Tab-separated table of C-alpha atoms in Angstrom:
chain	number	residue	atom	x	y	z
A	125	MET	CA	17.872	-25.918	24.720
A	126	ARG	CA	16.392	-29.121	23.395
A	127	LEU	CA	14.653	-29.731	20.087
A	128	ASP	CA	13.879	-33.350	20.925
A	129	GLY	CA	10.842	-34.475	18.970
A	130	VAL	CA	11.341	-31.938	16.162
A	131	ARG	CA	11.799	-33.668	12.818
A	132	VAL	CA	13.622	-31.842	10.035
A	133	LEU	CA	13.720	-32.844	6.367
A	134	ASP	CA	17.066	-31.557	5.109
A	135	LEU	CA	17.280	-31.202	1.341
A	136	THR	CA	20.397	-29.025	1.434
A	137	ARG	CA	23.917	-29.720	0.201
A	138	TYR	CA	27.410	-28.255	0.398
A	139	LEU	CA	27.839	-25.930	3.422
A	140	PRO	CA	25.160	-23.286	4.188
A	141	GLY	CA	22.127	-25.536	4.651
A	142	PRO	CA	24.003	-28.425	6.277
A	143	TYR	CA	25.471	-25.940	8.778
A	144	ALA	CA	21.940	-24.757	9.598
A	145	THR	CA	20.678	-28.289	10.137
A	146	GLN	CA	23.834	-29.255	12.043
A	147	LEU	CA	22.928	-26.559	14.563
A	148	LEU	CA	19.433	-28.045	14.796
A	149	ALA	CA	20.808	-31.587	15.142
A	150	ASP	CA	23.230	-30.447	17.838
A	151	ALA	CA	20.214	-29.081	19.706
A	152	GLY	CA	18.514	-32.494	19.547
A	153	ALA	CA	16.379	-32.335	16.405
A	154	ASP	CA	15.928	-35.491	14.314
A	155	VAL	CA	17.432	-34.369	11.006
A	156	LEU	CA	16.705	-36.575	8.012
A	157	LYS	CA	19.228	-35.742	5.319
A	158	ILE	CA	17.396	-36.391	2.070
A	159	GLU	CA	20.024	-37.180	-0.577
A	160	ASP	CA	19.699	-38.262	-4.176
A	161	THR	CA	20.382	-41.887	-5.030
A	162	ASP	CA	23.363	-41.075	-7.239
A	163	GLY	CA	26.121	-40.360	-4.730
A	164	GLY	CA	24.265	-38.012	-2.415
A	165	ASP	CA	25.632	-34.686	-1.209
A	166	PRO	CA	28.423	-33.677	-3.647
A	167	VAL	CA	30.761	-32.810	-0.769
A	168	ARG	CA	30.894	-36.394	0.475
A	169	GLY	CA	34.599	-37.185	0.284
A	170	MET	CA	35.514	-33.645	-0.750
A	171	ALA	CA	38.524	-32.444	1.251
A	172	LEU	CA	39.057	-28.680	1.191
A	173	THR	CA	42.362	-28.898	3.076
A	174	ASP	CA	45.143	-31.432	3.481
A	175	ALA	CA	43.849	-32.477	6.898
A	176	ASP	CA	41.931	-35.681	7.580
A	177	GLY	CA	38.172	-35.426	7.336
A	178	THR	CA	35.914	-33.663	4.865
A	179	LEU	CA	33.563	-30.735	4.720
A	180	PHE	CA	30.724	-33.252	4.793
A	181	ASP	CA	31.999	-34.699	8.069
A	182	ALA	CA	32.157	-31.247	9.644
A	183	VAL	CA	28.459	-30.404	9.276
A	184	ASN	CA	26.562	-33.693	9.106
A	185	HIS	CA	27.020	-35.331	12.492
A	186	GLY	CA	24.032	-36.999	14.074
A	187	LYS	CA	21.823	-36.818	10.998
A	188	ARG	CA	20.131	-39.775	9.334
A	189	SER	CA	20.697	-40.235	5.605
A	190	VAL	CA	17.746	-41.170	3.398
A	191	ALA	CA	18.435	-41.630	-0.320
A	192	LEU	CA	15.440	-40.901	-2.564
A	193	ASN	CA	15.050	-40.227	-6.261
A	194	LEU	CA	12.721	-37.236	-6.154
A	195	LYS	CA	12.412	-37.259	-9.932
A	196	SER	CA	10.467	-40.529	-9.708
A	197	ASP	CA	6.832	-40.812	-8.639
A	198	ALA	CA	7.652	-43.475	-6.058
A	199	GLY	CA	10.515	-41.428	-4.631
A	200	ARG	CA	8.305	-38.358	-4.344
A	201	GLU	CA	5.554	-40.438	-2.743
A	202	ALA	CA	8.020	-41.674	-0.126
A	203	PHE	CA	9.202	-38.113	0.448
A	204	PHE	CA	5.642	-36.900	1.047
A	205	ALA	CA	5.131	-39.759	3.507
A	206	LEU	CA	8.078	-38.397	5.487
A	207	ALA	CA	6.861	-34.807	5.118
A	208	ALA	CA	3.514	-35.723	6.656
A	209	ASP	CA	5.280	-36.316	9.983
A	210	ALA	CA	7.858	-33.535	9.700
A	211	ASP	CA	7.969	-30.191	11.489
A	212	VAL	CA	10.508	-28.521	9.220
A	213	LEU	CA	11.704	-28.728	5.639
A	214	ILE	CA	14.770	-26.830	4.523
A	215	GLU	CA	16.007	-26.765	0.940
A	216	GLY	CA	18.953	-25.044	-0.688
A	217	PHE	CA	18.147	-25.291	-4.390
A	218	ARG	CA	18.014	-22.337	-6.716
A	219	PRO	CA	14.494	-20.852	-6.884
A	220	GLY	CA	12.258	-22.834	-9.203
A	221	VAL	CA	13.930	-26.213	-8.744
A	222	THR	CA	11.560	-27.474	-6.039
A	223	GLY	CA	8.624	-26.510	-8.245
A	224	ARG	CA	9.997	-28.572	-11.108
A	225	LEU	CA	10.514	-31.491	-8.716
A	226	GLY	CA	6.970	-31.105	-7.379
A	227	ILE	CA	8.100	-30.547	-3.803
A	228	ASP	CA	7.635	-26.777	-3.487
A	229	ASP	CA	5.969	-25.190	-0.465
A	230	ASP	CA	2.425	-25.512	-1.807
A	231	SER	CA	2.904	-29.168	-2.761
A	232	VAL	CA	4.437	-30.144	0.573
A	233	ARG	CA	1.824	-28.204	2.531
A	234	GLU	CA	-0.893	-30.428	1.062
A	235	HIS	CA	0.645	-33.263	3.068
A	236	SER	CA	1.752	-31.228	6.105
A	237	PRO	CA	-0.281	-28.018	6.482
A	238	GLU	CA	1.658	-26.678	9.475
A	239	ILE	CA	5.168	-27.428	8.293
A	240	VAL	CA	7.872	-24.757	8.531
A	241	TYR	CA	9.308	-24.631	5.017
A	242	CYS	CA	12.624	-22.789	4.652
A	243	SER	CA	14.312	-21.927	1.353
A	244	LEU	CA	17.964	-20.916	1.639
A	245	SER	CA	19.638	-19.485	-1.446
A	246	GLY	CA	22.183	-16.939	-2.538
A	247	TYR	CA	19.910	-14.159	-3.750
A	248	GLY	CA	16.523	-15.257	-2.439
A	249	ALA	CA	13.304	-16.315	-4.117
A	250	THR	CA	12.511	-12.884	-5.564
A	251	GLY	CA	14.351	-10.239	-7.541
A	252	PRO	CA	16.238	-10.147	-10.866
A	253	ARG	CA	19.114	-12.279	-9.537
A	254	ARG	CA	16.937	-14.994	-8.006
A	255	ALA	CA	18.034	-17.701	-10.481
A	256	ARG	CA	21.678	-16.639	-10.679
A	257	ALA	CA	24.328	-19.219	-9.780
A	258	GLY	CA	26.747	-18.333	-7.023
A	259	HIS	CA	28.946	-19.334	-4.115
A	260	ASP	CA	30.120	-17.634	-0.941
A	261	LEU	CA	32.649	-15.399	-2.699
A	262	ASN	CA	30.006	-14.117	-5.122
A	263	TYR	CA	27.623	-13.236	-2.283
A	264	ALA	CA	30.406	-11.438	-0.416
A	265	ALA	CA	31.125	-9.493	-3.602
A	266	PHE	CA	27.485	-8.570	-4.170
A	267	SER	CA	26.813	-7.391	-0.617
A	268	GLY	CA	29.738	-4.964	-0.311
A	269	LEU	CA	31.618	-7.138	2.170
A	270	LEU	CA	34.427	-7.941	-0.259
A	271	ASP	CA	34.854	-4.291	-1.149
A	272	MET	CA	35.356	-3.545	2.545
A	273	THR	CA	38.527	-5.655	2.493
A	274	ARG	CA	40.213	-3.102	0.196
A	275	HIS	CA	42.231	-0.329	1.815
A	276	GLY	CA	41.885	1.883	-1.248
A	277	PRO	CA	40.229	2.025	-4.670
A	278	ASP	CA	43.379	0.605	-6.266
A	279	SER	CA	43.778	-2.229	-3.742
A	280	ARG	CA	42.822	-5.806	-4.550
A	281	PRO	CA	39.970	-7.255	-2.442
A	282	SER	CA	40.991	-10.040	-0.065
A	283	ILE	CA	38.978	-13.245	0.204
A	284	PRO	CA	37.701	-13.536	3.811
A	285	GLY	CA	39.378	-16.226	5.889
A	286	VAL	CA	36.096	-18.080	6.442
A	287	PRO	CA	33.067	-18.433	4.119
A	288	VAL	CA	31.063	-15.715	5.834
A	289	ALA	CA	27.981	-15.816	3.602
A	290	ASP	CA	27.603	-19.582	3.875
A	291	MET	CA	27.932	-19.641	7.646
A	292	ALA	CA	25.843	-16.519	8.225
A	293	GLY	CA	23.135	-17.777	5.879
A	294	GLY	CA	23.027	-21.112	7.664
A	295	LEU	CA	22.873	-19.417	11.039
A	296	PHE	CA	19.970	-17.173	10.015
A	297	ALA	CA	18.141	-20.124	8.498
A	298	ALA	CA	18.428	-22.046	11.781
A	299	PHE	CA	17.428	-18.953	13.772
A	300	SER	CA	14.409	-18.324	11.535
A	301	ILE	CA	13.317	-21.957	11.700
A	302	VAL	CA	13.413	-22.034	15.485
A	303	GLY	CA	11.552	-18.710	15.594
A	304	ALA	CA	8.863	-20.069	13.268
A	305	LEU	CA	8.520	-23.232	15.352
A	306	TYR	CA	8.067	-21.158	18.496
A	307	SER	CA	5.577	-18.892	16.754
A	308	ARG	CA	3.614	-21.967	15.733
A	309	GLU	CA	3.775	-23.331	19.281
A	310	LEU	CA	2.418	-20.044	20.653
A	311	GLY	CA	-0.471	-20.229	18.234
A	312	ASN	CA	0.575	-17.063	16.446
A	313	THR	CA	1.016	-18.839	13.136
A	314	GLY	CA	0.344	-22.196	11.554
A	315	GLY	CA	2.778	-23.363	8.994
A	316	GLU	CA	5.155	-20.778	7.629
A	317	TYR	CA	7.300	-20.207	4.547
A	318	ILE	CA	10.758	-18.706	5.139
A	319	ASP	CA	12.903	-17.246	2.362
A	320	VAL	CA	16.534	-16.656	3.442
A	321	ALA	CA	18.941	-14.984	1.012
A	322	MET	CA	22.620	-15.050	1.956
A	323	THR	CA	23.128	-11.662	0.319
A	324	ASP	CA	20.403	-10.193	2.552
A	325	VAL	CA	22.128	-11.596	5.614
A	326	LEU	CA	25.469	-10.058	4.656
A	327	LEU	CA	23.758	-6.726	4.062
A	328	SER	CA	22.366	-7.011	7.585
A	329	PHE	CA	25.890	-7.607	8.866
A	330	SER	CA	26.953	-4.206	7.508
A	331	GLN	CA	24.949	-2.235	10.088
A	332	ALA	CA	28.058	-0.551	11.535
A	333	ILE	CA	29.005	1.071	8.218
A	334	ALA	CA	25.593	1.312	6.558
A	335	PRO	CA	25.002	4.933	7.698
A	336	ASP	CA	27.839	6.058	5.399
A	337	ALA	CA	26.221	4.228	2.486
A	338	PHE	CA	22.778	5.680	3.212
A	339	ALA	CA	24.344	9.138	3.325
A	340	ASP	CA	25.720	8.420	-0.149
A	341	ARG	CA	29.249	9.030	1.025
A	342	THR	CA	31.775	9.042	-1.837
A	343	PRO	CA	34.017	7.144	-1.964
A	344	SER	CA	32.603	4.229	-0.007
A	345	PRO	CA	34.153	3.598	3.426
A	346	ARG	CA	37.340	1.534	3.557
A	347	PRO	CA	39.081	-0.442	6.281
A	348	GLY	CA	40.925	2.011	8.472
A	349	GLU	CA	38.362	4.744	7.833
A	350	THR	CA	35.574	3.781	10.224
A	351	ALA	CA	35.553	3.456	13.998
A	352	LEU	CA	35.498	-0.349	14.028
A	353	THR	CA	37.848	-0.942	11.086
A	354	GLY	CA	40.983	0.813	12.299
A	355	ALA	CA	40.373	4.557	12.070
A	356	LEU	CA	40.935	4.824	15.809
A	357	PRO	CA	44.474	4.125	17.074
A	358	TRP	CA	43.018	2.735	20.305
A	359	TYR	CA	41.052	0.161	18.255
A	360	ASP	CA	43.574	-1.455	15.950
A	361	VAL	CA	46.084	-4.262	15.356
A	362	TYR	CA	49.778	-3.831	16.199
A	363	GLU	CA	52.889	-5.842	15.380
A	364	THR	CA	55.006	-7.259	18.184
A	365	ALA	CA	58.757	-7.760	18.521
A	366	ASP	CA	58.634	-11.310	17.136
A	367	GLY	CA	56.512	-10.492	14.091
A	368	GLY	CA	53.268	-11.502	15.766
A	369	TYR	CA	50.254	-9.276	16.281
A	370	VAL	CA	48.037	-8.147	19.132
A	371	THR	CA	44.714	-6.351	19.119
A	372	LEU	CA	43.897	-3.277	21.177
A	373	ALA	CA	40.180	-2.427	21.456
A	374	ALA	CA	40.049	0.214	24.176
A	375	LEU	CA	36.932	2.070	23.064
A	376	GLU	CA	35.943	2.931	26.635
A	377	PRO	CA	38.083	5.397	28.630
A	378	ALA	CA	38.379	2.956	31.542
A	379	PHE	CA	39.965	0.307	29.339
A	380	TRP	CA	42.284	2.894	27.789
A	381	GLN	CA	43.330	4.118	31.238
A	382	ALA	CA	44.150	0.553	32.295
A	383	PHE	CA	46.133	-0.009	29.124
A	384	CYS	CA	48.203	3.143	29.520
A	385	GLU	CA	48.962	2.324	33.142
A	386	THR	CA	49.991	-1.238	32.280
A	387	VAL	CA	52.467	-0.112	29.598
A	388	ASP	CA	53.650	2.768	31.799
A	389	ARG	CA	52.483	5.450	29.350
A	390	GLU	CA	50.067	7.531	31.367
A	391	ASP	CA	51.116	10.451	29.183
A	392	LEU	CA	48.908	8.985	26.431
A	393	VAL	CA	45.687	8.978	28.478
A	394	ASP	CA	44.418	12.357	27.277
A	395	SER	CA	44.829	11.414	23.610
A	396	HIS	CA	41.899	8.997	23.820
A	397	GLY	CA	38.861	10.219	21.917
A	398	SER	CA	40.719	12.850	19.963
A	399	THR	CA	39.425	13.676	16.487
A	400	ASP	CA	42.559	15.594	15.562
A	401	PRO	CA	44.311	13.706	12.717
A	402	ALA	CA	47.743	14.830	13.899
A	403	ILE	CA	47.138	13.565	17.437
A	404	ARG	CA	45.799	10.242	16.138
A	405	LYS	CA	48.803	9.846	13.845
A	406	ALA	CA	51.270	10.534	16.662
A	407	LEU	CA	49.391	8.188	18.995
A	408	ARG	CA	49.429	5.370	16.463
A	409	GLU	CA	53.174	5.774	16.065
A	410	ASP	CA	53.632	5.718	19.840
A	411	LEU	CA	51.527	2.579	20.158
A	412	SER	CA	53.440	0.881	17.350
A	413	ASP	CA	56.674	1.605	19.203
A	414	VAL	CA	55.227	0.318	22.474
A	415	PHE	CA	54.020	-3.004	21.060
A	416	ALA	CA	57.292	-3.534	19.177
A	417	THR	CA	59.172	-3.794	22.484
A	418	ARG	CA	57.824	-7.240	23.442
A	419	THR	CA	56.787	-10.504	21.838
A	420	ARG	CA	53.213	-11.573	21.360
A	421	ALA	CA	53.516	-14.082	24.223
A	422	GLU	CA	55.025	-11.483	26.518
A	423	TRP	CA	52.159	-9.080	25.857
A	424	ASP	CA	49.687	-11.878	26.508
A	425	GLU	CA	51.295	-12.512	29.872
A	426	GLN	CA	51.564	-8.783	30.639
A	427	PHE	CA	47.824	-8.235	30.226
A	428	GLU	CA	46.664	-11.395	31.974
A	429	GLY	CA	44.062	-10.277	34.510
A	430	VAL	CA	44.086	-6.648	33.295
A	431	ASP	CA	40.843	-5.095	32.002
A	432	ALA	CA	42.478	-3.414	29.047
A	433	THR	CA	40.925	-5.184	26.023
A	434	VAL	CA	44.193	-6.551	24.653
A	435	GLU	CA	44.240	-9.956	22.929
A	436	PRO	CA	46.885	-11.649	20.770
A	437	VAL	CA	46.032	-12.586	17.188
A	438	ARG	CA	45.982	-16.375	17.267
A	439	THR	CA	45.900	-18.978	14.547
A	440	LEU	CA	42.868	-21.257	14.442
A	441	SER	CA	44.998	-24.113	15.773
A	442	GLU	CA	46.108	-21.964	18.694
A	443	ALA	CA	42.522	-20.968	19.419
A	444	ILE	CA	41.384	-24.603	19.362
A	445	ASP	CA	44.160	-25.645	21.748
A	446	HIS	CA	43.726	-22.723	24.164
A	447	PRO	CA	42.593	-23.492	27.744
A	448	GLN	CA	39.681	-21.065	27.316
A	449	THR	CA	38.339	-23.145	24.428
A	450	ALA	CA	38.814	-26.332	26.453
A	451	ALA	CA	36.885	-24.798	29.341
A	452	ARG	CA	34.002	-23.964	27.030
A	453	ASP	CA	33.792	-27.605	25.888
A	454	VAL	CA	33.076	-26.553	22.303
A	455	ILE	CA	35.468	-29.074	20.715
A	456	GLU	CA	33.999	-32.566	20.476
A	457	ARG	CA	36.528	-35.386	20.515
A	458	SER	CA	35.980	-39.127	20.296
A	459	ALA	CA	38.122	-42.188	19.735
A	460	ASP	CA	36.412	-43.220	16.483
A	461	ALA	CA	36.045	-39.880	14.690
A	462	PRO	CA	38.075	-36.754	13.939
A	463	PRO	CA	37.498	-33.846	16.340
A	464	ARG	CA	34.871	-31.301	15.386
A	465	ILE	CA	33.701	-27.900	16.511
A	466	GLY	CA	30.385	-28.536	18.193
A	467	PHE	CA	27.398	-26.404	19.140
A	468	PRO	CA	28.792	-22.991	20.161
A	469	VAL	CA	26.383	-22.231	23.013
A	470	GLN	CA	26.379	-23.539	26.573
A	471	SER	CA	23.026	-24.306	28.174
A	472	SER	CA	21.801	-25.634	31.517
A	473	ASP	CA	19.872	-28.314	29.628
A	474	HIS	CA	21.332	-29.156	26.266
A	475	ALA	CA	20.968	-32.172	23.997
A	476	ASP	CA	23.701	-34.791	23.947
A	477	ALA	CA	26.478	-34.336	21.413
A	478	ALA	CA	25.495	-35.336	17.888
A	479	GLU	CA	26.567	-38.808	16.835
A	480	ARG	CA	28.720	-39.917	13.921
A	481	VAL	CA	28.400	-38.901	10.278
A	482	PRO	CA	25.883	-41.039	8.330
A	483	GLU	CA	26.802	-43.149	5.339
A	484	HIS	CA	24.933	-42.373	2.126
A	485	GLY	CA	21.442	-43.909	2.357
A	486	GLU	CA	22.302	-45.641	5.625
A	487	HIS	CA	18.937	-44.926	7.258
A	488	THR	CA	16.603	-45.130	4.273
A	489	ALA	CA	15.017	-48.420	5.287
A	490	ALA	CA	14.634	-47.568	8.971
A	491	VAL	CA	13.122	-44.152	8.328
A	492	LEU	CA	10.683	-45.417	5.686
A	493	ARG	CA	9.591	-48.215	8.011
A	494	GLU	CA	8.799	-45.516	10.579
A	495	ALA	CA	6.578	-43.967	7.889
A	496	GLY	CA	4.678	-47.239	7.389
A	497	TYR	CA	6.605	-48.899	4.560
A	498	ASP	CA	6.982	-52.690	4.793
A	499	ASP	CA	9.603	-54.998	3.277
A	500	THR	CA	7.632	-55.366	0.037
A	501	ASP	CA	7.421	-51.592	-0.355
A	502	LEU	CA	11.132	-51.202	0.291
A	503	GLU	CA	12.034	-53.879	-2.224
A	504	ARG	CA	9.884	-52.149	-4.831
A	505	LEU	CA	11.691	-48.866	-4.198
A	506	ARG	CA	15.022	-50.632	-4.468
A	507	GLU	CA	14.162	-52.386	-7.723
A	508	THR	CA	12.868	-49.240	-9.411
A	509	GLY	CA	15.765	-47.078	-8.211
A	510	ALA	CA	13.395	-44.738	-6.357
A	511	ALA	CA	15.433	-45.120	-3.177
A	512	GLY	CA	18.945	-46.056	-2.159
A	513	PHE	CA	19.805	-48.158	0.845
A	514	GLY	CA	23.517	-47.679	1.340
A	515	ASN	CA	26.204	-50.303	0.976
């Protein structure tokens, strides 16, 4: 899985787009992060937690930073020079902004007819909400995801533990870009325009409960009311003796049989698959009593090597430090940078780990020289403020 030789112009900021291009960079693509000359990506230096490192650091490894003032003629001219040699452009502005800047799909395609141009936004480039401002929480609210965190109509929605819309939108953008590149390589298409809306992606993620919505079920489904959200006692979360939690996901009879044998409750085997509310209620009570007899760690040890689909609920720190995670080599560690979660797929031929995070405008001169600019041109850009060259 190598994207060596693929050049990406990354006009995105914050999290969704940079996550998409981080995936591409981790796969070997040459990602040019095009930032404005006045500070660059707003999340530079923005810490969302008390830990060392920033959100910018997390999703901008191995990219090259080019600072251009796209509101200036000279800055736009330099941008088009880079676009002429680019395979991909991805932007995360609200619809209409690239048109006002003069770098929309039609304008860029004049300089690079076969470019893959991807727009990533909250609501997409069409529809009555296309220009509406928003962040992850708003997209989760719009798509029905946030409502699915409520256990009843009077319950308060819970904010998801990770920014699902941002990450899912970035993932689909990267997936769509790679698909468009392959389509172009096969000769099925030339250049292509891709419009990714994060709300569309979250709607796609609701496939498991969408049938209830299409059937116009009233009220809408809630956690605990569908097969994969806790309606089934053999697919649920249970508290342990020490106040921890474990998950049981024995959908298949074979897994349920193994579970019952391991906890010495073969008398529960025939309850699996029952649709009788009374039987399900009694079974849930029995399972709660069973799991309350041991600690989370003891249950983890008990089910080691048993095909019974039981897994403790871990914190993120515990997951990062687990031997399974170490074996997967997904955490990148180096002496001169904070650890990061790297590309989450193993491959027989994968690109080397992405390098350090770029300083703002660090690569402007080098990248523009690759596009044919000489020292005189660069000095002119510097003097007019059309480009920034770092510290």
